[in-house]
PDB file of C-alpha atoms and ligand atoms in Angstrom:
ATOM      1  CA  UNK G 441      17.609   5.470  15.617  1.00 75.00           C
ATOM      2  CA  UNK G 442      15.633   8.338  14.097  1.00 93.00           C
ATOM      3  CA  UNK G 443      12.361   7.019  12.687  1.00 98.00           C
ATOM      4  CA  UNK G 444      12.274   6.922   8.884  1.00 98.00           C
ATOM      5  CA  UNK G 445       9.797   9.563   7.619  1.00 98.00           C
ATOM      6  CA  UNK G 446       7.027   8.035   5.527  1.00 98.00           C
ATOM      7  CA  UNK G 447       4.749   9.973   3.154  1.00 98.00           C
ATOM      8  CA  UNK G 448       1.331   8.392   2.640  1.00 98.00           C
ATOM      9  CA  UNK G 449      -0.704   9.173  -0.488  1.00 98.00           C
ATOM     10  CA  UNK G 450      -4.469   8.788  -0.245  1.00 98.00           C
ATOM     11  CA  UNK G 451      -7.663   9.364  -2.201  1.00 97.00           C
ATOM     12  CA  UNK G 452     -10.336   7.770  -0.052  1.00 96.00           C
ATOM     13  CA  UNK G 453     -11.471   6.981   3.448  1.00 96.00           C
ATOM     14  CA  UNK G 454      -8.045   6.027   4.670  1.00 98.00           C
ATOM     15  CA  UNK G 455      -8.473   2.920   6.781  1.00 98.00           C
ATOM     16  CA  UNK G 456      -5.029   1.770   5.649  1.00 98.00           C
ATOM     17  CA  UNK G 457      -3.659   5.184   6.586  1.00 98.00           C
ATOM     18  CA  UNK G 458      -5.272   4.714  10.000  1.00 98.00           C
ATOM     19  CA  UNK G 459      -3.601   1.318  10.379  1.00 98.00           C
ATOM     20  CA  UNK G 460      -0.249   2.980   9.615  1.00 98.00           C
ATOM     21  CA  UNK G 461      -0.878   5.860  12.012  1.00 98.00           C
ATOM     22  CA  UNK G 462      -1.781   3.398  14.770  1.00 98.00           C
ATOM     23  CA  UNK G 463       1.094   0.991  14.155  1.00 97.00           C
ATOM     24  CA  UNK G 464       3.765   3.681  13.785  1.00 98.00           C
ATOM     25  CA  UNK G 465       2.590   6.046  16.528  1.00 96.00           C
ATOM     26  CA  UNK G 466       5.364   5.218  18.991  1.00 94.00           C
ATOM     27  CA  UNK G 467       7.702   3.420  16.642  1.00 98.00           C
ATOM     28  CA  UNK G 468      11.428   4.167  16.727  1.00 98.00           C
ATOM     29  CA  UNK G 469      11.641   2.696  13.203  1.00 97.00           C
ATOM     30  CA  UNK G 470       9.236   4.716  11.039  1.00 98.00           C
ATOM     31  CA  UNK G 471       6.712   7.524  11.373  1.00 98.00           C
ATOM     32  CA  UNK G 472       3.998   8.964   9.165  1.00 98.00           C
ATOM     33  CA  UNK G 473       5.543  12.344   8.373  1.00 98.00           C
ATOM     34  CA  UNK G 474       2.947  13.658   5.932  1.00 98.00           C
ATOM     35  CA  UNK G 475      -0.233  12.731   4.165  1.00 98.00           C
ATOM     36  CA  UNK G 476      -0.767  13.750   0.547  1.00 98.00           C
ATOM     37  CA  UNK G 477      -4.259  13.618  -0.941  1.00 98.00           C
ATOM     38  CA  UNK G 478      -5.348  13.702  -4.575  1.00 98.00           C
ATOM     39  CA  UNK G 479      -8.678  15.120  -3.500  1.00 96.00           C
ATOM     40  CA  UNK G 480      -9.572  17.683  -0.819  1.00 97.00           C
ATOM     41  CA  UNK G 481     -12.631  15.573   0.045  1.00 96.00           C
ATOM     42  CA  UNK G 482     -10.647  12.464   0.989  1.00 96.00           C
ATOM     43  CA  UNK G 483     -11.792  11.246   4.398  1.00 97.00           C
ATOM     44  CA  UNK G 484      -8.220  10.182   5.070  1.00 98.00           C
ATOM     45  CA  UNK G 485      -7.285  13.848   5.520  1.00 98.00           C
ATOM     46  CA  UNK G 486      -9.382  14.034   8.667  1.00 98.00           C
ATOM     47  CA  UNK G 487      -7.579  10.995  10.084  1.00 98.00           C
ATOM     48  CA  UNK G 488      -4.242  12.693   9.418  1.00 98.00           C
ATOM     49  CA  UNK G 489      -5.348  15.930  11.056  1.00 98.00           C
ATOM     50  CA  UNK G 490      -6.615  14.045  14.103  1.00 98.00           C
ATOM     51  CA  UNK G 491      -3.205  12.404  14.414  1.00 98.00           C
ATOM     52  CA  UNK G 492      -1.447  15.770  14.062  1.00 98.00           C
ATOM     53  CA  UNK G 493       0.228  14.820  10.785  1.00 98.00           C
ATOM     54  CA  UNK G 494       0.785  17.585   8.170  1.00 98.00           C
ATOM     55  CA  UNK G 495      -1.379  17.256   5.070  1.00 98.00           C
ATOM     56  CA  UNK G 496      -1.050  18.389   1.461  1.00 98.00           C
ATOM     57  CA  UNK G 497      -3.733  18.352  -1.228  1.00 98.00           C
ATOM     58  CA  UNK G 498      -2.351  18.102  -4.756  1.00 98.00           C
ATOM     59  CA  UNK G 499      -3.598  20.666  -7.234  1.00 98.00           C
ATOM     60  CA  UNK G 500      -2.439  18.530 -10.184  1.00 98.00           C
ATOM     61  CA  UNK G 501      -1.662  14.849  -9.485  1.00 98.00           C
ATOM     62  CA  UNK G 502      -0.347  14.592 -13.082  1.00 98.00           C
ATOM     63  CA  UNK G 503       2.445  17.075 -12.358  1.00 98.00           C
ATOM     64  CA  UNK G 504       5.552  15.049 -11.468  1.00 98.00           C
ATOM     65  CA  UNK G 505       7.327  17.963  -9.786  1.00 98.00           C
ATOM     66  CA  UNK G 506       4.339  18.668  -7.584  1.00 98.00           C
ATOM     67  CA  UNK G 507       4.020  15.024  -6.601  1.00 98.00           C
ATOM     68  CA  UNK G 508       7.712  14.695  -5.741  1.00 98.00           C
ATOM     69  CA  UNK G 509       7.694  17.950  -3.760  1.00 98.00           C
ATOM     70  CA  UNK G 510       4.595  16.864  -1.861  1.00 98.00           C
ATOM     71  CA  UNK G 511       6.392  13.774  -0.572  1.00 98.00           C
ATOM     72  CA  UNK G 512       8.791  16.140   1.191  1.00 97.00           C
ATOM     73  CA  UNK G 513      11.880  13.997   0.598  1.00 93.00           C
ATOM     74  CA  UNK G 514      10.423  11.146   2.621  1.00 98.00           C
ATOM     75  CA  UNK G 515      12.598   8.109   1.841  1.00 98.00           C
ATOM     76  CA  UNK G 516       9.516   5.894   1.735  1.00 98.00           C
ATOM     77  CA  UNK G 517       6.247   6.748  -0.011  1.00 98.00           C
ATOM     78  CA  UNK G 518       3.173   4.591   0.533  1.00 98.00           C
ATOM     79  CA  UNK G 519       0.107   4.592  -1.706  1.00 98.00           C
ATOM     80  CA  UNK G 520      -2.759   3.674   0.600  1.00 98.00           C
ATOM     81  CA  UNK G 521      -5.920   3.811  -1.472  1.00 96.00           C
ATOM     82  CA  UNK G 522      -4.415   6.373  -3.850  1.00 97.00           C
ATOM     83  CA  UNK G 523      -6.373   6.286  -7.102  1.00 94.00           C
ATOM     84  CA  UNK G 524      -4.267   8.482  -9.365  1.00 95.00           C
ATOM     85  CA  UNK G 525      -1.370   7.337 -11.479  1.00 95.00           C
ATOM     86  CA  UNK G 526       2.055   8.451 -10.292  1.00 97.00           C
ATOM     87  CA  UNK G 527       3.461  10.324 -13.322  1.00 97.00           C
ATOM     88  CA  UNK G 528       6.368   8.390 -14.916  1.00 97.00           C
ATOM     89  CA  UNK G 529       8.860  11.208 -14.279  1.00 98.00           C
ATOM     90  CA  UNK G 530       7.997  11.054 -10.569  1.00 98.00           C
ATOM     91  CA  UNK G 531       8.304   7.253 -10.569  1.00 98.00           C
ATOM     92  CA  UNK G 532      11.783   7.636 -12.092  1.00 97.00           C
ATOM     93  CA  UNK G 533      12.852  10.056  -9.372  1.00 97.00           C
ATOM     94  CA  UNK G 534      11.403   7.953  -6.577  1.00 98.00           C
ATOM     95  CA  UNK G 535      12.481   4.524  -7.926  1.00 97.00           C
ATOM     96  CA  UNK G 536      12.097   1.686  -5.354  1.00 97.00           C
ATOM     97  CA  UNK G 537      10.827   4.155  -2.780  1.00 98.00           C
ATOM     98  CA  UNK G 538       7.129   4.016  -3.622  1.00 98.00           C
ATOM     99  CA  UNK G 539       4.980   1.061  -2.591  1.00 98.00           C
ATOM    100  CA  UNK G 540       1.291   0.294  -3.039  1.00 98.00           C
ATOM    101  CA  UNK G 541      -1.219  -2.003  -1.403  1.00 98.00           C
ATOM    102  CA  UNK G 542      -3.657  -3.825  -3.679  1.00 98.00           C
ATOM    103  CA  UNK G 543      -6.651  -5.876  -2.476  1.00 98.00           C
ATOM    104  CA  UNK G 544      -5.972  -9.029  -4.547  1.00 98.00           C
ATOM    105  CA  UNK G 545      -3.142 -11.388  -5.377  1.00 97.00           C
ATOM    106  CA  UNK G 546      -1.290  -9.591  -8.146  1.00 97.00           C
ATOM    107  CA  UNK G 547      -0.552  -9.978 -11.001  1.00 96.00           C
ATOM    108  CA  UNK G 548      -4.155 -11.225 -11.189  1.00 97.00           C
ATOM    109  CA  UNK G 549      -7.009  -8.750 -10.771  1.00 98.00           C
ATOM    110  CA  UNK G 550      -4.924  -5.617 -11.166  1.00 97.00           C
ATOM    111  CA  UNK G 551      -4.389  -2.945 -13.780  1.00 94.00           C
ATOM    112  CA  UNK G 552      -6.226   0.164 -14.936  1.00 92.00           C
ATOM    113  CA  UNK G 553      -9.755   0.415 -13.545  1.00 92.00           C
ATOM    114  CA  UNK G 554      -9.213  -2.453 -11.104  1.00 95.00           C
ATOM    115  CA  UNK G 555      -9.859  -0.846  -7.760  1.00 94.00           C
ATOM    116  CA  UNK G 556     -12.376  -0.987  -4.951  1.00 94.00           C
ATOM    117  CA  UNK G 557     -15.439  -3.178  -5.377  1.00 96.00           C
ATOM    118  CA  UNK G 558     -14.539  -4.044  -8.988  1.00 97.00           C
ATOM    119  CA  UNK G 559     -11.561  -6.078  -7.834  1.00 98.00           C
ATOM    120  CA  UNK G 560     -13.655  -8.274  -5.564  1.00 98.00           C
ATOM    121  CA  UNK G 561     -16.434  -8.623  -8.161  1.00 98.00           C
ATOM    122  CA  UNK G 562     -13.865  -9.840 -10.690  1.00 98.00           C
ATOM    123  CA  UNK G 563     -12.358 -12.266  -8.178  1.00 98.00           C
ATOM    124  CA  UNK G 564     -15.785 -13.757  -7.406  1.00 98.00           C
ATOM    125  CA  UNK G 565     -16.793 -13.906 -11.091  1.00 98.00           C
ATOM    126  CA  UNK G 566     -13.603 -15.796 -11.952  1.00 98.00           C
ATOM    127  CA  UNK G 567     -14.258 -18.642  -9.544  1.00 97.00           C
ATOM    128  CA  UNK G 568     -10.801 -18.560  -7.932  1.00 98.00           C
ATOM    129  CA  UNK G 569     -10.756 -19.878  -4.387  1.00 97.00           C
ATOM    130  CA  UNK G 570      -7.981 -17.631  -3.157  1.00 97.00           C
ATOM    131  CA  UNK G 571      -7.657 -13.876  -3.000  1.00 98.00           C
ATOM    132  CA  UNK G 572      -5.551 -11.741  -0.706  1.00 96.00           C
ATOM    133  CA  UNK G 573      -3.533  -8.567  -0.374  1.00 96.00           C
ATOM    134  CA  UNK G 574      -0.363  -7.575  -2.209  1.00 97.00           C
ATOM    135  CA  UNK G 575       2.242  -4.984  -1.324  1.00 97.00           C
ATOM    136  CA  UNK G 576       4.367  -4.109  -4.346  1.00 97.00           C
ATOM    137  CA  UNK G 577       6.676  -1.459  -5.735  1.00 97.00           C
ATOM    138  CA  UNK G 578       5.138   1.198  -7.939  1.00 98.00           C
ATOM    139  CA  UNK G 579       6.544   1.455 -11.435  1.00 95.00           C
ATOM    140  CA  UNK G 580       5.245   3.002 -14.650  1.00 93.00           C
ATOM    141  CA  UNK G 581       2.385   0.517 -15.071  1.00 90.00           C
ATOM    142  CA  UNK G 582      -0.619   0.126 -12.811  1.00 90.00           C
ATOM    143  CA  UNK G 583      -0.205  -2.758 -10.336  1.00 94.00           C
ATOM    144  CA  UNK G 584       2.766  -4.274 -12.198  1.00 94.00           C
ATOM    145  CA  UNK G 585       5.837  -3.389 -10.103  1.00 96.00           C
ATOM    146  CA  UNK G 586       7.808  -6.119  -8.286  1.00 95.00           C
ATOM    147  CA  UNK G 587       5.923  -7.818  -5.474  1.00 95.00           C
ATOM    148  CA  UNK G 588       7.202  -7.283  -1.934  1.00 94.00           C
ATOM    149  CA  UNK G 589       4.802  -9.539  -0.043  1.00 93.00           C
ATOM    150  CA  UNK G 590       1.365 -11.136  -0.261  1.00 93.00           C
ATOM    151  CA  UNK G 591      -1.080 -12.452   2.271  1.00 91.00           C
ATOM    152  CA  UNK G 592      -3.669 -14.965   1.017  1.00 92.00           C
ATOM    153  CA  UNK G 593      -7.332 -14.809   1.969  1.00 94.00           C
ATOM    154  CA  UNK G 594      -9.654 -17.728   1.100  1.00 95.00           C
ATOM    155  CA  UNK G 595     -12.712 -16.986  -1.007  1.00 98.00           C
ATOM    156  CA  UNK G 596     -15.826 -18.519   0.560  1.00 97.00           C
ATOM    157  CA  UNK G 597     -18.670 -19.938  -1.535  1.00 96.00           C
ATOM    158  CA  UNK G 598     -21.150 -17.495  -0.010  1.00 97.00           C
ATOM    159  CA  UNK G 599     -18.906 -14.415  -0.335  1.00 98.00           C
ATOM    160  CA  UNK G 600     -20.266 -11.172  -1.748  1.00 98.00           C
ATOM    161  CA  UNK G 601     -17.947  -8.387  -2.932  1.00 98.00           C
ATOM    162  CA  UNK G 602     -18.576  -6.727   0.440  1.00 98.00           C
ATOM    163  CA  UNK G 603     -17.769  -9.716   2.665  1.00 98.00           C
ATOM    164  CA  UNK G 604     -14.657 -10.533   0.656  1.00 98.00           C
ATOM    165  CA  UNK G 605     -13.545  -6.883   0.655  1.00 98.00           C
ATOM    166  CA  UNK G 606     -13.913  -6.723   4.433  1.00 98.00           C
ATOM    167  CA  UNK G 607     -11.809  -9.844   5.005  1.00 97.00           C
ATOM    168  CA  UNK G 608      -9.110  -8.663   2.600  1.00 97.00           C
ATOM    169  CA  UNK G 609      -9.094  -5.186   4.157  1.00 97.00           C
ATOM    170  CA  UNK G 610      -8.510  -6.636   7.632  1.00 96.00           C
ATOM    171  CA  UNK G 611      -5.432  -8.376   6.238  1.00 95.00           C
ATOM    172  CA  UNK G 612      -4.269  -5.211   4.466  1.00 96.00           C
ATOM    173  CA  UNK G 613      -4.337  -3.392   7.793  1.00 97.00           C
ATOM    174  CA  UNK G 614      -1.843  -5.885   9.196  1.00 93.00           C
ATOM    175  CA  UNK G 615       0.303  -6.439   6.123  1.00 93.00           C
ATOM    176  CA  UNK G 616       0.940  -2.821   5.136  1.00 96.00           C
ATOM    177  CA  UNK G 617       2.312  -1.503   8.455  1.00 96.00           C
ATOM    178  CA  UNK G 618       4.485  -4.567   8.841  1.00 92.00           C
ATOM    179  CA  UNK G 619       5.989  -4.117   5.374  1.00 94.00           C
ATOM    180  CA  UNK G 620       6.575  -0.410   5.971  1.00 96.00           C
ATOM    181  CA  UNK G 621       8.382  -1.236   9.197  1.00 95.00           C
ATOM    182  CA  UNK G 622      10.483  -3.950   7.539  1.00 92.00           C
ATOM    183  CA  UNK G 623      11.509  -1.680   4.657  1.00 95.00           C
ATOM    184  CA  UNK G 624      12.341   1.136   7.085  1.00 96.00           C
ATOM    185  CA  UNK G 625      14.378  -1.261   9.212  1.00 94.00           C
ATOM    186  CA  UNK G 626      16.333  -2.202   6.092  1.00 93.00           C
ATOM    187  CA  UNK G 627      16.948   1.491   5.378  1.00 95.00           C
ATOM    188  CA  UNK G 628      14.631   1.418   2.323  1.00 96.00           C
ATOM    189  CA  UNK G 629      16.982  -0.528   0.005  1.00 94.00           C
ATOM    190  CA  UNK G 630      17.658   1.023  -3.391  1.00 94.00           C
ATOM    191  CA  UNK G 631      16.850  -2.243  -5.147  1.00 94.00           C
ATOM    192  CA  UNK G 632      13.652  -4.279  -5.009  1.00 93.00           C
ATOM    193  CA  UNK G 633      13.421  -6.687  -2.086  1.00 91.00           C
ATOM    194  CA  UNK G 634      10.907  -9.417  -1.502  1.00 89.00           C
ATOM    195  CA  UNK G 635       9.913  -9.933   2.094  1.00 83.00           C
ATOM    196  CA  UNK G 636       9.209 -13.565   2.578  1.00 74.00           C
ATOM    197  CA  UNK G 637       7.814 -15.937   5.080  1.00 68.00           C
ATOM    198  CA  UNK G 638       8.869 -19.572   4.942  1.00 64.00           C
ATOM    199  CA  UNK G 639      10.634 -19.144   1.637  1.00 61.00           C
ATOM    200  CA  UNK G 640       7.808 -17.568  -0.332  1.00 66.00           C
ATOM    201  CA  UNK G 641       6.507 -14.055  -0.754  1.00 70.00           C
ATOM    202  CA  UNK G 642       3.301 -15.389   0.780  1.00 75.00           C
ATOM    203  CA  UNK G 643       2.982 -14.403   4.363  1.00 72.00           C
ATOM    204  CA  UNK G 644       1.488 -17.402   6.116  1.00 64.00           C
ATOM    205  CA  UNK G 645       0.058 -18.112   9.515  1.00 61.00           C
ATOM    206  CA  UNK G 646      -1.192 -15.623  11.991  1.00 60.00           C
ATOM    207  CA  UNK G 647       2.126 -14.329  13.187  1.00 61.00           C
ATOM    208  CA  UNK G 648       4.041 -12.374  10.594  1.00 64.00           C
ATOM    209  CA  UNK G 649       7.656 -13.417  10.704  1.00 64.00           C
ATOM    210  CA  UNK G 650       9.235 -11.846   7.687  1.00 68.00           C
ATOM    211  CA  UNK G 651      12.646 -12.274   6.178  1.00 66.00           C
ATOM    212  CA  UNK G 652      14.369 -10.800   3.152  1.00 66.00           C
ATOM    213  CA  UNK G 653      14.823 -12.652  -0.094  1.00 60.00           C
TER     214      UNK G 653
HETATM  215  C1  GRF T1628      -7.756  -0.712  -0.151  1.00 85.00           C
HETATM  216  O1  GRF T1628      -8.499  -1.859  -0.430  1.00 85.00           O
HETATM  217  C2  GRF T1628      -6.455  -0.715  -0.898  1.00 85.00           C
HETATM  218  O2  GRF T1628      -5.950  -2.000  -1.121  1.00 85.00           O
HETATM  219  C3  GRF T1628      -6.822  -0.113  -2.205  1.00 85.00           C
HETATM  220  O3  GRF T1628      -7.784   0.858  -1.902  1.00 85.00           O
HETATM  221  C4  GRF T1628      -8.432   0.554  -0.678  1.00 85.00           C
HETATM  222  C5  GRF T1628      -8.250   1.730   0.207  1.00 85.00           C
HETATM  223  O4  GRF T1628      -9.008   1.700   1.355  1.00 85.00           O
HETATM  224  N1  GRF T1628      -5.659   0.326  -2.914  1.00 85.00           N
HETATM  225  P1  GRF T1628      -8.726   2.763   2.502  1.00 85.00           P
HETATM  226  O5  GRF T1628      -8.885   4.157   1.889  1.00 85.00           O
HETATM  227  O6  GRF T1628      -7.344   2.531   3.027  1.00 85.00           O
HETATM  228  O7  GRF T1628      -9.779   2.491   3.520  1.00 85.00           O
END
């Protein structure tokens, strides 16, 4: 099997990119083929260079043609801390091939402006006792595309945005590579799939055993 090329889009420090680079390094299933940044200052670019992965910096993230070209025909495109909107014309061309990781249990605590620390602040302010990570398809609306899988993380009474963010991020680093590998194994289906554990999109337990729904 030739590994499925994966394009990873980044804007920030790139710890999720690093998790993908580490998990896919010797994988026969998928490989990080290129890293596309919305910003030349993204720390993630350095991680890509260190791993010997080609990088592209977008001149205009609003230009659908540029975005599509930058993905280099990779069958799977992963937003890993990518803060720009994918232009609708690019979403249409890449339908069911673009996935995102979000640091909360969507559809709660998502949408425009809900990123980084703000997500965890909102979770804590709401009083919910459960947060988590969500991997979902990207469609025309921020954080609204069909959910692929979620991993719950309990909110502790003494949590701060930082402690909660750190616990969710640790889960993201496990969930995202696993979902990329599962989608690649399935040949990146041209319809939305939900990857489930024990009959729900919630991944439970410490060992990720995922099946398709
Ligand atoms: C993660 O929390 C991810 O869920 C969100 O942005 C953050 C990116 O962190 N979309 P990093 O750049 O991968 O470290």
